[in-house]
Amino acid sequence: MKVLGIDIGGTGIKAAIVDTKTGKLLSERHRIDTPKPATPEAVANVVKEIVNHFNWKKVVGCSFPTTIVKGKCIHTGNLSEEWLNVKVDKLFRKKCKLPFFVSNDADLAGLAEVSLGAGKNEKGVIIVITIGTGIGSGLFFNGKLIPNLEIGKMLHTDGRIIEHYTADSVRKKEGLTLKNWALRFDDLLAYVKVVFSPSLIILGGGISKRFDGFKAFLTADVKVKVAEFKNNAGIIGGAMYARKKMKK
C-alpha cells in the first residue's frame, strides 16, 4: 500500500510516498525547515503545505518528536511548550482534511528498522536510538514495540538530562570534535547496556551517517548497527504505522 509518511524533526519536516511492504520511497523526499517558533499552528501549516505538495488525498502517517499517547502530546519535547496536551492527530486531520495517524518518531523509526531494516529477524531486546536535536529511543522485544521509552530524558551523573549532554545539537553548539562527542555518547550506551541488556542497538538520525568516523571511540560491550534506512526511517515508519492502523 502507498502511504504518505511525514517525519517532523527539530530542524526539518520531511516527507515522501512510501511502499509500506518494502519500505521503498516511491517519490522524491520533500523537506521544509521546521518553523521557529515551532508552535502547533505553525507546524500544522507546514504539514498542510507538504500534503499539498504531493497532492495527497489519502491516509497519512506521521512521526512526531516527543511522547505521544493516543494521539496526544504528553511532553513538550524540543519543539514548543505549546504542544503539551495537544491532540496532534486531530490537529493535522482538521488542518488537512485527511486521516492522520501520529506516534513518537523514534518508535516509528524503530518500527521500520525492526520490520524491514537493520533489526529484521533479530530476537531479544532491541533499542533504536535516534540522535538529532534531542535523543529519541524505541524499545522492541522479539519484534514487538514497547512504546514511549524516553532514554534521552534520563539524568546524567552530573544531574543534567542526558540528551542535553549527548544530542547532536549539543555537539554542534559546543563545537565538540566527533571523538569528544562519541566519548559522551559512549557513556549513554554503557548505561543502556546495564539497564536493558539489549541484544542490539540501532543508531539513527543525521549523525549516524558518520558512524565509520566515530565507531572506534565506542567501547560499550553491546552490538551496534546503523539504521539501514538512515534519515528516512521516520518517514517509512510513519507510513507503516498508518497502514497498520488502517487495517484495524
PDB file of N, CA, C and O in Angstrom, residues 184-219:
ATOM      1  N   ARG A 184      31.183  10.959  24.870  1.00  0.00           N
ATOM      2  CA  ARG A 184      29.982  11.248  25.660  1.00  0.00           C
ATOM      3  C   ARG A 184      28.880  10.237  25.353  1.00  0.00           C
ATOM      4  O   ARG A 184      28.221   9.706  26.248  1.00  0.00           O
ATOM      5  N   PHE A 185      28.685   9.988  24.072  1.00  0.00           N
ATOM      6  CA  PHE A 185      27.630   9.072  23.663  1.00  0.00           C
ATOM      7  C   PHE A 185      27.918   7.663  24.168  1.00  0.00           C
ATOM      8  O   PHE A 185      26.985   6.914  24.498  1.00  0.00           O
ATOM      9  N   ASP A 186      29.181   7.322  24.245  1.00  0.00           N
ATOM     10  CA  ASP A 186      29.577   6.007  24.769  1.00  0.00           C
ATOM     11  C   ASP A 186      29.106   5.833  26.214  1.00  0.00           C
ATOM     12  O   ASP A 186      28.741   4.730  26.627  1.00  0.00           O
ATOM     13  N   ASP A 187      29.111   6.924  26.989  1.00  0.00           N
ATOM     14  CA  ASP A 187      28.583   6.861  28.361  1.00  0.00           C
ATOM     15  C   ASP A 187      27.116   6.437  28.348  1.00  0.00           C
ATOM     16  O   ASP A 187      26.687   5.624  29.178  1.00  0.00           O
ATOM     17  N   LEU A 188      26.367   6.998  27.420  1.00  0.00           N
ATOM     18  CA  LEU A 188      24.953   6.648  27.316  1.00  0.00           C
ATOM     19  C   LEU A 188      24.776   5.176  26.938  1.00  0.00           C
ATOM     20  O   LEU A 188      23.955   4.468  27.530  1.00  0.00           O
ATOM     21  N   LEU A 189      25.548   4.716  25.951  1.00  0.00           N
ATOM     22  CA  LEU A 189      25.450   3.321  25.538  1.00  0.00           C
ATOM     23  C   LEU A 189      25.782   2.371  26.688  1.00  0.00           C
ATOM     24  O   LEU A 189      25.127   1.339  26.863  1.00  0.00           O
ATOM     25  N   ALA A 190      26.795   2.717  27.463  1.00  0.00           N
ATOM     26  CA  ALA A 190      27.187   1.863  28.593  1.00  0.00           C
ATOM     27  C   ALA A 190      26.057   1.766  29.618  1.00  0.00           C
ATOM     28  O   ALA A 190      25.797   0.696  30.177  1.00  0.00           O
ATOM     29  N   TYR A 191      25.375   2.884  29.844  1.00  0.00           N
ATOM     30  CA  TYR A 191      24.268   2.908  30.800  1.00  0.00           C
ATOM     31  C   TYR A 191      23.094   2.081  30.279  1.00  0.00           C
ATOM     32  O   TYR A 191      22.477   1.308  31.009  1.00  0.00           O
ATOM     33  N   VAL A 192      22.803   2.235  28.997  1.00  0.00           N
ATOM     34  CA  VAL A 192      21.724   1.468  28.372  1.00  0.00           C
ATOM     35  C   VAL A 192      22.011  -0.031  28.461  1.00  0.00           C
ATOM     36  O   VAL A 192      21.125  -0.849  28.712  1.00  0.00           O
ATOM     37  N   LYS A 193      23.263  -0.401  28.271  1.00  0.00           N
ATOM     38  CA  LYS A 193      23.681  -1.806  28.364  1.00  0.00           C
ATOM     39  C   LYS A 193      23.369  -2.363  29.750  1.00  0.00           C
ATOM     40  O   LYS A 193      22.822  -3.474  29.885  1.00  0.00           O
ATOM     41  N   VAL A 194      23.682  -1.614  30.780  1.00  0.00           N
ATOM     42  CA  VAL A 194      23.473  -2.078  32.149  1.00  0.00           C
ATOM     43  C   VAL A 194      21.983  -2.205  32.462  1.00  0.00           C
ATOM     44  O   VAL A 194      21.533  -3.187  33.073  1.00  0.00           O
ATOM     45  N   VAL A 195      21.200  -1.233  32.038  1.00  0.00           N
ATOM     46  CA  VAL A 195      19.782  -1.191  32.418  1.00  0.00           C
ATOM     47  C   VAL A 195      18.926  -2.174  31.615  1.00  0.00           C
ATOM     48  O   VAL A 195      18.039  -2.830  32.161  1.00  0.00           O
ATOM     49  N   PHE A 196      19.192  -2.291  30.296  1.00  0.00           N
ATOM     50  CA  PHE A 196      18.290  -3.041  29.414  1.00  0.00           C
ATOM     51  C   PHE A 196      18.870  -4.349  28.856  1.00  0.00           C
ATOM     52  O   PHE A 196      18.117  -5.164  28.329  1.00  0.00           O
ATOM     53  N   SER A 197      20.167  -4.534  28.931  1.00  0.00           N
ATOM     54  CA  SER A 197      20.824  -5.721  28.353  1.00  0.00           C
ATOM     55  C   SER A 197      20.344  -6.013  26.933  1.00  0.00           C
ATOM     56  O   SER A 197      19.895  -7.130  26.631  1.00  0.00           O
ATOM     57  N   PRO A 198      20.430  -5.030  26.027  1.00  0.00           N
ATOM     58  CA  PRO A 198      19.929  -5.251  24.671  1.00  0.00           C
ATOM     59  C   PRO A 198      20.823  -6.205  23.883  1.00  0.00           C
ATOM     60  O   PRO A 198      22.037  -6.267  24.097  1.00  0.00           O
ATOM     61  N   SER A 199      20.196  -6.938  22.963  1.00  0.00           N
ATOM     62  CA  SER A 199      20.968  -7.767  22.046  1.00  0.00           C
ATOM     63  C   SER A 199      21.484  -6.942  20.883  1.00  0.00           C
ATOM     64  O   SER A 199      22.446  -7.331  20.224  1.00  0.00           O
ATOM     65  N   LEU A 200      20.846  -5.791  20.643  1.00  0.00           N
ATOM     66  CA  LEU A 200      21.234  -4.920  19.528  1.00  0.00           C
ATOM     67  C   LEU A 200      20.778  -3.499  19.802  1.00  0.00           C
ATOM     68  O   LEU A 200      19.669  -3.277  20.303  1.00  0.00           O
ATOM     69  N   ILE A 201      21.651  -2.541  19.477  1.00  0.00           N
ATOM     70  CA  ILE A 201      21.278  -1.122  19.462  1.00  0.00           C
ATOM     71  C   ILE A 201      21.422  -0.626  18.027  1.00  0.00           C
ATOM     72  O   ILE A 201      22.460  -0.843  17.388  1.00  0.00           O
ATOM     73  N   ILE A 202      20.377   0.026  17.529  1.00  0.00           N
ATOM     74  CA  ILE A 202      20.395   0.582  16.179  1.00  0.00           C
ATOM     75  C   ILE A 202      20.440   2.100  16.295  1.00  0.00           C
ATOM     76  O   ILE A 202      19.617   2.705  16.990  1.00  0.00           O
ATOM     77  N   LEU A 203      21.405   2.708  15.611  1.00  0.00           N
ATOM     78  CA  LEU A 203      21.577   4.155  15.665  1.00  0.00           C
ATOM     79  C   LEU A 203      20.997   4.809  14.425  1.00  0.00           C
ATOM     80  O   LEU A 203      21.292   4.417  13.295  1.00  0.00           O
ATOM     81  N   GLY A 204      20.176   5.842  14.635  1.00  0.00           N
ATOM     82  CA  GLY A 204      19.602   6.616  13.544  1.00  0.00           C
ATOM     83  C   GLY A 204      19.830   8.100  13.760  1.00  0.00           C
ATOM     84  O   GLY A 204      20.535   8.514  14.678  1.00  0.00           O
ATOM     85  N   GLY A 205      19.214   8.914  12.909  1.00  0.00           N
ATOM     86  CA  GLY A 205      19.449  10.348  12.958  1.00  0.00           C
ATOM     87  C   GLY A 205      20.600  10.728  12.045  1.00  0.00           C
ATOM     88  O   GLY A 205      21.376   9.876  11.588  1.00  0.00           O
ATOM     89  N   GLY A 206      20.719  12.026  11.793  1.00  0.00           N
ATOM     90  CA  GLY A 206      21.691  12.510  10.816  1.00  0.00           C
ATOM     91  C   GLY A 206      23.124  12.089  11.067  1.00  0.00           C
ATOM     92  O   GLY A 206      23.850  11.711  10.147  1.00  0.00           O
ATOM     93  N   ILE A 207      23.550  12.092  12.337  1.00  0.00           N
ATOM     94  CA  ILE A 207      24.958  11.806  12.625  1.00  0.00           C
ATOM     95  C   ILE A 207      25.279  10.320  12.435  1.00  0.00           C
ATOM     96  O   ILE A 207      26.470   9.943  12.332  1.00  0.00           O
ATOM     97  N   SER A 208      24.276   9.478  12.346  1.00  0.00           N
ATOM     98  CA  SER A 208      24.549   8.055  12.128  1.00  0.00           C
ATOM     99  C   SER A 208      25.255   7.816  10.793  1.00  0.00           C
ATOM    100  O   SER A 208      25.939   6.811  10.618  1.00  0.00           O
ATOM    101  N   LYS A 209      25.110   8.766   9.867  1.00  0.00           N
ATOM    102  CA  LYS A 209      25.806   8.655   8.582  1.00  0.00           C
ATOM    103  C   LYS A 209      27.319   8.740   8.765  1.00  0.00           C
ATOM    104  O   LYS A 209      28.086   8.336   7.887  1.00  0.00           O
ATOM    105  N   ARG A 210      27.759   9.247   9.918  1.00  0.00           N
ATOM    106  CA  ARG A 210      29.187   9.392  10.188  1.00  0.00           C
ATOM    107  C   ARG A 210      29.697   8.288  11.122  1.00  0.00           C
ATOM    108  O   ARG A 210      30.746   8.433  11.745  1.00  0.00           O
ATOM    109  N   PHE A 211      28.967   7.205  11.206  1.00  0.00           N
ATOM    110  CA  PHE A 211      29.305   6.129  12.138  1.00  0.00           C
ATOM    111  C   PHE A 211      30.728   5.617  11.957  1.00  0.00           C
ATOM    112  O   PHE A 211      31.442   5.373  12.939  1.00  0.00           O
ATOM    113  N   ASP A 212      31.171   5.472  10.716  1.00  0.00           N
ATOM    114  CA  ASP A 212      32.529   4.980  10.475  1.00  0.00           C
ATOM    115  C   ASP A 212      33.578   5.902  11.079  1.00  0.00           C
ATOM    116  O   ASP A 212      34.690   5.468  11.392  1.00  0.00           O
ATOM    117  N   GLY A 213      33.221   7.165  11.261  1.00  0.00           N
ATOM    118  CA  GLY A 213      34.165   8.133  11.815  1.00  0.00           C
ATOM    119  C   GLY A 213      34.208   8.156  13.329  1.00  0.00           C
ATOM    120  O   GLY A 213      35.152   8.705  13.914  1.00  0.00           O
ATOM    121  N   PHE A 214      33.203   7.551  13.993  1.00  0.00           N
ATOM    122  CA  PHE A 214      33.236   7.589  15.463  1.00  0.00           C
ATOM    123  C   PHE A 214      33.089   6.217  16.129  1.00  0.00           C
ATOM    124  O   PHE A 214      33.229   6.105  17.351  1.00  0.00           O
ATOM    125  N   LYS A 215      32.874   5.149  15.351  1.00  0.00           N
ATOM    126  CA  LYS A 215      32.635   3.846  15.977  1.00  0.00           C
ATOM    127  C   LYS A 215      33.836   3.354  16.785  1.00  0.00           C
ATOM    128  O   LYS A 215      33.671   2.627  17.768  1.00  0.00           O
ATOM    129  N   ALA A 216      35.040   3.789  16.400  1.00  0.00           N
ATOM    130  CA  ALA A 216      36.241   3.340  17.119  1.00  0.00           C
ATOM    131  C   ALA A 216      36.280   3.857  18.551  1.00  0.00           C
ATOM    132  O   ALA A 216      37.007   3.313  19.395  1.00  0.00           O
ATOM    133  N   PHE A 217      35.498   4.900  18.850  1.00  0.00           N
ATOM    134  CA  PHE A 217      35.510   5.503  20.182  1.00  0.00           C
ATOM    135  C   PHE A 217      34.409   4.942  21.081  1.00  0.00           C
ATOM    136  O   PHE A 217      34.288   5.349  22.239  1.00  0.00           O
ATOM    137  N   LEU A 218      33.617   4.008  20.550  1.00  0.00           N
ATOM    138  CA  LEU A 218      32.547   3.395  21.336  1.00  0.00           C
ATOM    139  C   LEU A 218      33.070   2.103  21.948  1.00  0.00           C
ATOM    140  O   LEU A 218      33.449   1.179  21.239  1.00  0.00           O
ATOM    141  N   THR A 219      33.093   2.054  23.259  1.00  0.00           N
ATOM    142  CA  THR A 219      33.684   0.911  23.959  1.00  0.00           C
ATOM    143  C   THR A 219      32.656   0.049  24.674  1.00  0.00           C
ATOM    144  O   THR A 219      32.995  -1.012  25.186  1.00  0.00           O
TER     145      THR A 219
END
